[in-house]
PDB file of C-alpha atoms in Angstrom:
ATOM      1  CA  ALA A   1      13.813 -10.464  -4.475  1.00 74.00           C
ATOM      2  CA  GLN A   2      12.576  -8.578  -1.639  1.00 81.00           C
ATOM      3  CA  LYS A   3      10.193 -10.046   0.215  1.00 88.00           C
ATOM      4  CA  ILE A   4       8.380  -8.337   3.553  1.00 94.00           C
ATOM      5  CA  THR A   5       6.950 -11.160   6.677  1.00 95.00           C
ATOM      6  CA  GLN A   6       4.612 -10.309   8.990  1.00 96.00           C
ATOM      7  CA  THR A   7       3.884 -13.423  10.932  1.00 95.00           C
ATOM      8  CA  GLN A   8       1.201 -11.963  13.756  1.00 95.00           C
ATOM      9  CA  PRO A   9      -2.238 -12.818  12.008  1.00 93.00           C
ATOM     10  CA  GLY A  10      -4.024 -11.292  14.625  1.00 95.00           C
ATOM     11  CA  MET A  11      -3.087  -9.499  18.287  1.00 95.00           C
ATOM     12  CA  PHE A  12      -4.738  -8.704  21.302  1.00 96.00           C
ATOM     13  CA  VAL A  13      -4.296  -5.678  23.272  1.00 97.00           C
ATOM     14  CA  GLN A  14      -5.576  -4.540  26.693  1.00 97.00           C
ATOM     15  CA  GLU A  15      -6.971  -0.572  26.338  1.00 97.00           C
ATOM     16  CA  LYS A  16      -4.135   2.011  27.019  1.00 97.00           C
ATOM     17  CA  GLU A  17      -1.310  -1.078  26.647  1.00 97.00           C
ATOM     18  CA  ALA A  18       2.109  -1.063  24.531  1.00 98.00           C
ATOM     19  CA  VAL A  19       1.673  -3.747  21.948  1.00 97.00           C
ATOM     20  CA  THR A  20       4.313  -4.706  19.170  1.00 97.00           C
ATOM     21  CA  LEU A  21       3.234  -5.879  15.876  1.00 98.00           C
ATOM     22  CA  ASP A  22       6.541  -8.083  14.069  1.00 97.00           C
ATOM     23  CA  CYS A  23       7.890  -7.685  10.785  1.00 97.00           C
ATOM     24  CA  THR A  24      11.058  -9.093   9.395  1.00 97.00           C
ATOM     25  CA  TYR A  25      12.521  -9.064   5.223  1.00 95.00           C
ATOM     26  CA  ASP A  26      14.450  -9.798   3.191  1.00 93.00           C
ATOM     27  CA  THR A  27      16.647  -7.841   0.964  1.00 90.00           C
ATOM     28  CA  SER A  28      20.314  -7.683  -0.916  1.00 88.00           C
ATOM     29  CA  ASP A  29      19.976  -3.834  -1.235  1.00 87.00           C
ATOM     30  CA  GLN A  30      22.233  -1.955   0.851  1.00 87.00           C
ATOM     31  CA  SER A  31      19.674   1.326   0.886  1.00 87.00           C
ATOM     32  CA  TYR A  32      15.954   0.824   1.841  1.00 90.00           C
ATOM     33  CA  GLY A  33      12.971   2.448   3.663  1.00 91.00           C
ATOM     34  CA  LEU A  34      10.843   0.518   5.552  1.00 94.00           C
ATOM     35  CA  PHE A  35       7.089   1.583   5.956  1.00 94.00           C
ATOM     36  CA  TRP A  36       3.653   0.674   8.517  1.00 96.00           C
ATOM     37  CA  TYR A  37       0.079   1.455   6.878  1.00 96.00           C
ATOM     38  CA  LYS A  38      -2.573   1.278   9.393  1.00 96.00           C
ATOM     39  CA  GLN A  39      -6.231  -0.563   7.102  1.00 95.00           C
ATOM     40  CA  PRO A  40      -9.159   0.371   9.790  1.00 95.00           C
ATOM     41  CA  SER A  41     -12.024  -1.715   8.123  1.00 93.00           C
ATOM     42  CA  SER A  42     -13.880   1.648   6.217  1.00 91.00           C
ATOM     43  CA  GLY A  43     -10.393   0.520   4.107  1.00 91.00           C
ATOM     44  CA  GLU A  44      -8.034   3.594   3.356  1.00 91.00           C
ATOM     45  CA  MET A  45      -4.639   3.278   3.653  1.00 93.00           C
ATOM     46  CA  ILE A  46      -3.247   5.513   6.388  1.00 93.00           C
ATOM     47  CA  PHE A  47       0.723   5.988   6.395  1.00 92.00           C
ATOM     48  CA  LEU A  48       1.972   5.787  10.265  1.00 95.00           C
ATOM     49  CA  ILE A  49       6.277   5.780   9.843  1.00 95.00           C
ATOM     50  CA  TYR A  50       8.911   5.593   8.013  1.00 93.00           C
ATOM     51  CA  GLN A  51      12.494   4.062   8.423  1.00 94.00           C
ATOM     52  CA  GLY A  52      15.492   4.676   5.958  1.00 92.00           C
ATOM     53  CA  SER A  53      17.925   2.264   6.399  1.00 91.00           C
ATOM     54  CA  TYR A  54      20.977   4.697   7.221  1.00 91.00           C
ATOM     55  CA  ASP A  55      18.730   5.772   9.632  1.00 89.00           C
ATOM     56  CA  GLU A  56      20.627   4.925  12.957  1.00 86.00           C
ATOM     57  CA  GLN A  57      18.081   5.907  15.406  1.00 92.00           C
ATOM     58  CA  ASN A  58      14.806   4.021  15.440  1.00 94.00           C
ATOM     59  CA  ALA A  59      11.985   6.412  13.919  1.00 94.00           C
ATOM     60  CA  THR A  60       8.822   7.818  16.343  1.00 95.00           C
ATOM     61  CA  GLU A  61       6.009   9.434  14.652  1.00 94.00           C
ATOM     62  CA  GLY A  62       3.267  10.125  18.431  1.00 96.00           C
ATOM     63  CA  ARG A  63       2.047   6.935  19.993  1.00 97.00           C
ATOM     64  CA  TYR A  64       4.215   4.371  17.224  1.00 97.00           C
ATOM     65  CA  SER A  65       7.830   4.369  17.164  1.00 97.00           C
ATOM     66  CA  LEU A  66       9.967   1.229  15.476  1.00 96.00           C
ATOM     67  CA  ASN A  67      12.095  -0.807  16.909  1.00 94.00           C
ATOM     68  CA  PHE A  68      14.758  -1.056  14.209  1.00 94.00           C
ATOM     69  CA  GLN A  69      17.162  -3.951  14.301  1.00 94.00           C
ATOM     70  CA  LYS A  70      19.003  -3.445  10.986  1.00 93.00           C
ATOM     71  CA  ALA A  71      21.097  -7.079  11.203  1.00 93.00           C
ATOM     72  CA  ARG A  72      17.494  -8.752  11.807  1.00 94.00           C
ATOM     73  CA  LYS A  73      16.487  -7.357   9.202  1.00 94.00           C
ATOM     74  CA  SER A  74      13.781  -6.697  11.476  1.00 95.00           C
ATOM     75  CA  THR A  75      11.485  -3.735  11.496  1.00 95.00           C
ATOM     76  CA  ASN A  76       8.463  -3.956  14.328  1.00 96.00           C
ATOM     77  CA  LEU A  77       6.470  -1.708  15.118  1.00 97.00           C
ATOM     78  CA  VAL A  78       5.326  -0.903  18.703  1.00 98.00           C
ATOM     79  CA  ILE A  79       2.326   1.011  19.683  1.00 98.00           C
ATOM     80  CA  SER A  80       2.297   2.138  22.771  1.00 97.00           C
ATOM     81  CA  ALA A  81      -1.486   3.717  24.958  1.00 97.00           C
ATOM     82  CA  SER A  82      -3.284   1.774  22.891  1.00 97.00           C
ATOM     83  CA  GLN A  83      -7.012   3.466  21.697  1.00 97.00           C
ATOM     84  CA  LEU A  84      -9.920   1.293  20.553  1.00 97.00           C
ATOM     85  CA  GLY A  85      -9.310   3.399  17.326  1.00 97.00           C
ATOM     86  CA  ASP A  86      -6.537   1.753  16.467  1.00 98.00           C
ATOM     87  CA  SER A  87      -7.735  -1.775  15.908  1.00 98.00           C
ATOM     88  CA  ALA A  88      -6.930  -2.163  12.086  1.00 97.00           C
ATOM     89  CA  MET A  89      -5.210  -4.196   9.568  1.00 96.00           C
ATOM     90  CA  TYR A  90      -1.801  -3.346   9.568  1.00 97.00           C
ATOM     91  CA  PHE A  91       0.984  -4.011   6.642  1.00 96.00           C
ATOM     92  CA  CYS A  92       4.188  -3.425   6.854  1.00 96.00           C
ATOM     93  CA  ALA A  93       5.829  -2.194   3.293  1.00 95.00           C
ATOM     94  CA  ILE A  94       9.599  -2.659   1.690  1.00 93.00           C
ATOM     95  CA  TYR A  95      10.910   0.070  -0.902  1.00 87.00           C
ATOM     96  CA  ARG A  96      13.772  -0.590  -3.301  1.00 75.00           C
ATOM     97  CA  GLY A  97      15.016   2.825  -4.765  1.00 69.00           C
ATOM     98  CA  GLY A  98      15.629   2.798  -8.537  1.00 68.00           C
ATOM     99  CA  ALA A  99      14.669   1.679 -11.973  1.00 64.00           C
ATOM    100  CA  THR A 100      12.027  -1.108  -8.859  1.00 65.00           C
ATOM    101  CA  ASN A 101      10.166   2.339  -8.028  1.00 73.00           C
ATOM    102  CA  LYS A 102       7.085   0.145  -6.087  1.00 85.00           C
ATOM    103  CA  LEU A 103       6.209  -0.983  -2.020  1.00 90.00           C
ATOM    104  CA  ILE A 104       6.074  -4.782  -1.788  1.00 91.00           C
ATOM    105  CA  PHE A 105       3.052  -4.957   1.365  1.00 94.00           C
ATOM    106  CA  GLY A 106       3.094  -7.714   4.431  1.00 95.00           C
ATOM    107  CA  THR A 107       0.385 -10.026   4.338  1.00 94.00           C
ATOM    108  CA  GLY A 108      -0.414  -7.368   7.884  1.00 96.00           C
ATOM    109  CA  THR A 109      -1.321  -8.382  11.614  1.00 97.00           C
ATOM    110  CA  LEU A 110      -5.320  -7.306  12.500  1.00 97.00           C
ATOM    111  CA  LEU A 111      -5.020  -5.666  15.405  1.00 98.00           C
ATOM    112  CA  ALA A 112      -7.866  -5.711  17.970  1.00 98.00           C
ATOM    113  CA  VAL A 113      -7.892  -3.150  21.036  1.00 98.00           C
ATOM    114  CA  GLN A 114     -10.346  -4.170  23.656  1.00 96.00           C
ATOM    115  CA  PRO A 115     -11.896  -2.573  26.244  1.00 94.00           C
TER     116      PRO A 115
ATOM    117  CA  ASN B   1      -3.990  20.557  -0.509  1.00 56.00           C
ATOM    118  CA  ALA B   2      -6.419  17.961  -1.794  1.00 72.00           C
ATOM    119  CA  GLY B   3      -4.922  14.420  -1.195  1.00 90.00           C
ATOM    120  CA  VAL B   4      -5.315  11.480  -3.835  1.00 94.00           C
ATOM    121  CA  MET B   5      -9.079  11.048  -5.241  1.00 96.00           C
ATOM    122  CA  GLN B   6      -9.839   8.139  -7.036  1.00 97.00           C
ATOM    123  CA  ASN B   7     -13.435   7.582  -8.613  1.00 96.00           C
ATOM    124  CA  PRO B   8     -15.574   6.006  -8.236  1.00 97.00           C
ATOM    125  CA  ARG B   9     -15.004   4.122  -4.146  1.00 96.00           C
ATOM    126  CA  HIS B  10     -17.475   1.575  -5.249  1.00 97.00           C
ATOM    127  CA  LEU B  11     -18.179   0.329  -8.946  1.00 98.00           C
ATOM    128  CA  VAL B  12     -20.213  -2.828  -9.840  1.00 98.00           C
ATOM    129  CA  ARG B  13     -19.312  -4.478 -13.077  1.00 98.00           C
ATOM    130  CA  ARG B  14     -20.824  -7.730 -14.517  1.00 98.00           C
ATOM    131  CA  ARG B  15     -18.545 -10.255 -16.192  1.00 98.00           C
ATOM    132  CA  GLY B  16     -17.410  -8.905 -19.324  1.00 98.00           C
ATOM    133  CA  GLN B  17     -17.689  -5.914 -18.863  1.00 98.00           C
ATOM    134  CA  GLU B  18     -15.289  -3.240 -18.540  1.00 98.00           C
ATOM    135  CA  ALA B  19     -13.939  -1.199 -15.393  1.00 98.00           C
ATOM    136  CA  ARG B  20     -12.086   2.408 -16.155  1.00 98.00           C
ATOM    137  CA  LEU B  21     -10.519   3.340 -12.976  1.00 98.00           C
ATOM    138  CA  ARG B  22      -9.328   6.714 -12.148  1.00 98.00           C
ATOM    139  CA  CYS B  23      -6.977   8.093 -10.260  1.00 97.00           C
ATOM    140  CA  SER B  24      -5.994  11.803  -9.588  1.00 96.00           C
ATOM    141  CA  PRO B  25      -2.204  12.761  -7.060  1.00 94.00           C
ATOM    142  CA  MET B  26      -1.323  14.938  -5.169  1.00 92.00           C
ATOM    143  CA  LYS B  27      -0.423  18.135  -6.707  1.00 89.00           C
ATOM    144  CA  GLY B  28       2.655  18.390  -7.516  1.00 86.00           C
ATOM    145  CA  HIS B  29       2.976  14.679  -7.996  1.00 89.00           C
ATOM    146  CA  SER B  30       3.914  12.996 -11.120  1.00 88.00           C
ATOM    147  CA  HIS B  31       4.404   9.690 -10.188  1.00 90.00           C
ATOM    148  CA  VAL B  32       1.816   7.140  -9.993  1.00 93.00           C
ATOM    149  CA  TYR B  33       1.344   3.356  -8.431  1.00 93.00           C
ATOM    150  CA  TRP B  34      -1.900   0.872  -8.774  1.00 96.00           C
ATOM    151  CA  TYR B  35      -2.171  -1.668  -5.968  1.00 96.00           C
ATOM    152  CA  ARG B  36      -4.811  -4.013  -5.668  1.00 97.00           C
ATOM    153  CA  GLN B  37      -5.479  -5.690  -2.755  1.00 96.00           C
ATOM    154  CA  LEU B  38      -7.574  -8.586  -3.092  1.00 93.00           C
ATOM    155  CA  PRO B  39     -10.128  -9.866  -0.386  1.00 86.00           C
ATOM    156  CA  GLU B  40      -8.139 -11.043   3.274  1.00 82.00           C
ATOM    157  CA  GLU B  41      -4.496  -9.840   1.300  1.00 86.00           C
ATOM    158  CA  GLY B  42      -2.151  -8.008   1.250  1.00 88.00           C
ATOM    159  CA  LEU B  43      -1.414  -4.875  -1.424  1.00 94.00           C
ATOM    160  CA  LYS B  44       0.549  -6.238  -4.576  1.00 95.00           C
ATOM    161  CA  PHE B  45       1.967  -3.934  -7.211  1.00 93.00           C
ATOM    162  CA  MET B  46       0.372  -3.387 -10.385  1.00 96.00           C
ATOM    163  CA  VAL B  47       2.412  -0.663 -12.604  1.00 95.00           C
ATOM    164  CA  TYR B  48       4.206   2.622 -11.834  1.00 92.00           C
ATOM    165  CA  LEU B  49       4.016   5.214 -14.284  1.00 93.00           C
ATOM    166  CA  GLN B  50       5.700   9.184 -14.612  1.00 91.00           C
ATOM    167  CA  LYS B  51       3.157  11.311 -17.118  1.00 88.00           C
ATOM    168  CA  GLU B  52       2.694   9.516 -21.140  1.00 89.00           C
ATOM    169  CA  ASN B  53       5.383   7.164 -19.589  1.00 93.00           C
ATOM    170  CA  ILE B  54       5.563   3.592 -18.226  1.00 94.00           C
ATOM    171  CA  ILE B  55       7.568   2.362 -15.901  1.00 91.00           C
ATOM    172  CA  ASP B  56       7.167  -0.460 -14.241  1.00 91.00           C
ATOM    173  CA  GLU B  57       4.179  -2.734 -15.193  1.00 93.00           C
ATOM    174  CA  SER B  58       5.492  -5.991 -13.918  1.00 92.00           C
ATOM    175  CA  GLY B  59       3.112  -6.962 -12.263  1.00 93.00           C
ATOM    176  CA  MET B  60       0.426  -6.103 -13.628  1.00 95.00           C
ATOM    177  CA  PRO B  61      -1.968  -9.080 -15.989  1.00 95.00           C
ATOM    178  CA  LYS B  62      -0.721 -10.470 -19.062  1.00 91.00           C
ATOM    179  CA  GLU B  63      -4.316  -9.234 -20.546  1.00 95.00           C
ATOM    180  CA  ARG B  64      -7.371  -7.301 -19.971  1.00 97.00           C
ATOM    181  CA  PHE B  65      -5.054  -4.896 -17.996  1.00 98.00           C
ATOM    182  CA  SER B  66      -3.884  -1.530 -19.083  1.00 97.00           C
ATOM    183  CA  ALA B  67      -2.712   1.779 -17.414  1.00 97.00           C
ATOM    184  CA  GLU B  68      -2.115   4.533 -18.691  1.00 96.00           C
ATOM    185  CA  PHE B  69      -1.130   8.422 -16.869  1.00 95.00           C
ATOM    186  CA  PRO B  70      -1.496  10.693 -19.940  1.00 93.00           C
ATOM    187  CA  LYS B  71      -0.509  15.005 -19.484  1.00 90.00           C
ATOM    188  CA  GLU B  72      -3.793  15.821 -18.779  1.00 90.00           C
ATOM    189  CA  GLY B  73      -6.033  14.627 -16.862  1.00 92.00           C
ATOM    190  CA  PRO B  74      -5.929  10.852 -14.291  1.00 96.00           C
ATOM    191  CA  SER B  75      -4.229   8.597 -14.150  1.00 97.00           C
ATOM    192  CA  ILE B  76      -6.685   5.291 -15.795  1.00 98.00           C
ATOM    193  CA  LEU B  77      -6.261   2.083 -14.875  1.00 98.00           C
ATOM    194  CA  ARG B  78      -8.934  -0.560 -17.289  1.00 98.00           C
ATOM    195  CA  ILE B  79     -10.070  -4.467 -16.422  1.00 98.00           C
ATOM    196  CA  GLN B  80     -11.634  -5.597 -20.009  1.00 98.00           C
ATOM    197  CA  GLN B  81     -13.504  -8.245 -19.631  1.00 98.00           C
ATOM    198  CA  VAL B  82     -13.746  -8.089 -16.209  1.00 98.00           C
ATOM    199  CA  VAL B  83     -14.575 -11.914 -14.204  1.00 97.00           C
ATOM    200  CA  ARG B  84     -15.171 -12.733 -10.474  1.00 96.00           C
ATOM    201  CA  GLY B  85     -11.349 -13.185  -9.547  1.00 95.00           C
ATOM    202  CA  ASP B  86     -10.683  -9.452 -10.794  1.00 97.00           C
ATOM    203  CA  SER B  87     -12.762  -8.650  -7.649  1.00 97.00           C
ATOM    204  CA  ALA B  88     -10.745  -6.740  -5.316  1.00 97.00           C
ATOM    205  CA  ALA B  89      -9.876  -3.170  -4.075  1.00 97.00           C
ATOM    206  CA  TYR B  90      -7.843  -0.948  -6.448  1.00 98.00           C
ATOM    207  CA  PHE B  91      -5.646   1.265  -4.646  1.00 96.00           C
ATOM    208  CA  CYS B  92      -3.638   4.594  -6.841  1.00 95.00           C
ATOM    209  CA  ALA B  93      -0.836   5.569  -4.709  1.00 93.00           C
ATOM    210  CA  SER B  94       1.263   8.933  -5.558  1.00 91.00           C
ATOM    211  CA  SER B  95       4.886  11.242  -4.980  1.00 87.00           C
ATOM    212  CA  PRO B  96       6.641  13.751  -6.149  1.00 83.00           C
ATOM    213  CA  ASP B  97       9.679  11.192  -6.319  1.00 73.00           C
ATOM    214  CA  SER B  98      10.167   8.284  -4.188  1.00 66.00           C
ATOM    215  CA  PRO B  99       6.757   6.017  -3.086  1.00 62.00           C
ATOM    216  CA  GLY B 100       5.154   6.292   0.582  1.00 67.00           C
ATOM    217  CA  GLU B 101       2.779   7.822   2.008  1.00 67.00           C
ATOM    218  CA  TYR B 102      -0.005   9.358  -0.090  1.00 87.00           C
ATOM    219  CA  PHE B 103      -2.963   6.935  -0.777  1.00 92.00           C
ATOM    220  CA  GLY B 104      -5.542   7.044  -1.711  1.00 94.00           C
ATOM    221  CA  PRO B 105      -9.053   5.819  -0.621  1.00 94.00           C
ATOM    222  CA  GLY B 106      -9.115   3.331  -3.271  1.00 96.00           C
ATOM    223  CA  THR B 107     -11.479   2.032  -5.406  1.00 97.00           C
ATOM    224  CA  ARG B 108     -13.236  -1.392  -4.736  1.00 97.00           C
ATOM    225  CA  LEU B 109     -14.824  -3.181  -8.497  1.00 98.00           C
ATOM    226  CA  THR B 110     -17.131  -6.068  -7.180  1.00 97.00           C
ATOM    227  CA  VAL B 111     -18.335  -8.080 -10.178  1.00 97.00           C
ATOM    228  CA  THR B 112     -21.139 -10.617 -10.551  1.00 96.00           C
TER     229      THR B 112
END
């Protein structure tokens, strides 16, 4: 079975600083995908960034980047130059293809950006 | 191109009533997924459907819950005889093939 673990229930960061949100996973699959989503207080799920298990380079998307360490089974999200609007819940998720075509989510990290 | 649409956005039901949640996938997407988010928790997979077929319902409660994705029209998640424990946010996602980034805004169900 696949499992996603986010060990930080909450994080604080000063505006304009960088922050790293941790995510580790457990899977026996060779091929899988890893997602990060942002959920602001308004409730919608906003896709941020994706990393495929065979991607050799760390994914980047604007101010978001992943520190993907396959051997350690971790995919930490780095947000650079934090903004007040980054305050939200952040969820890591793993996707397994094939017949079991679904996302398994972690419990999330609540990020608060302080001015 | 409109995103994934869900309605209603908020739904209040008394215990014992039925709740119907609708999801219109993005144009061209034939895969629909339903997830449930209980308060203070992450999203939990419920069911995966393709047009007229349930592919994986391993996350659906055995009783009172059903889902469909007809040939025409939106996907429907139906909860019969709702109980207070059904109060949650229900999210729909769609994709052309593999799951991913296209989530709807969610339906917040409150059972009183």
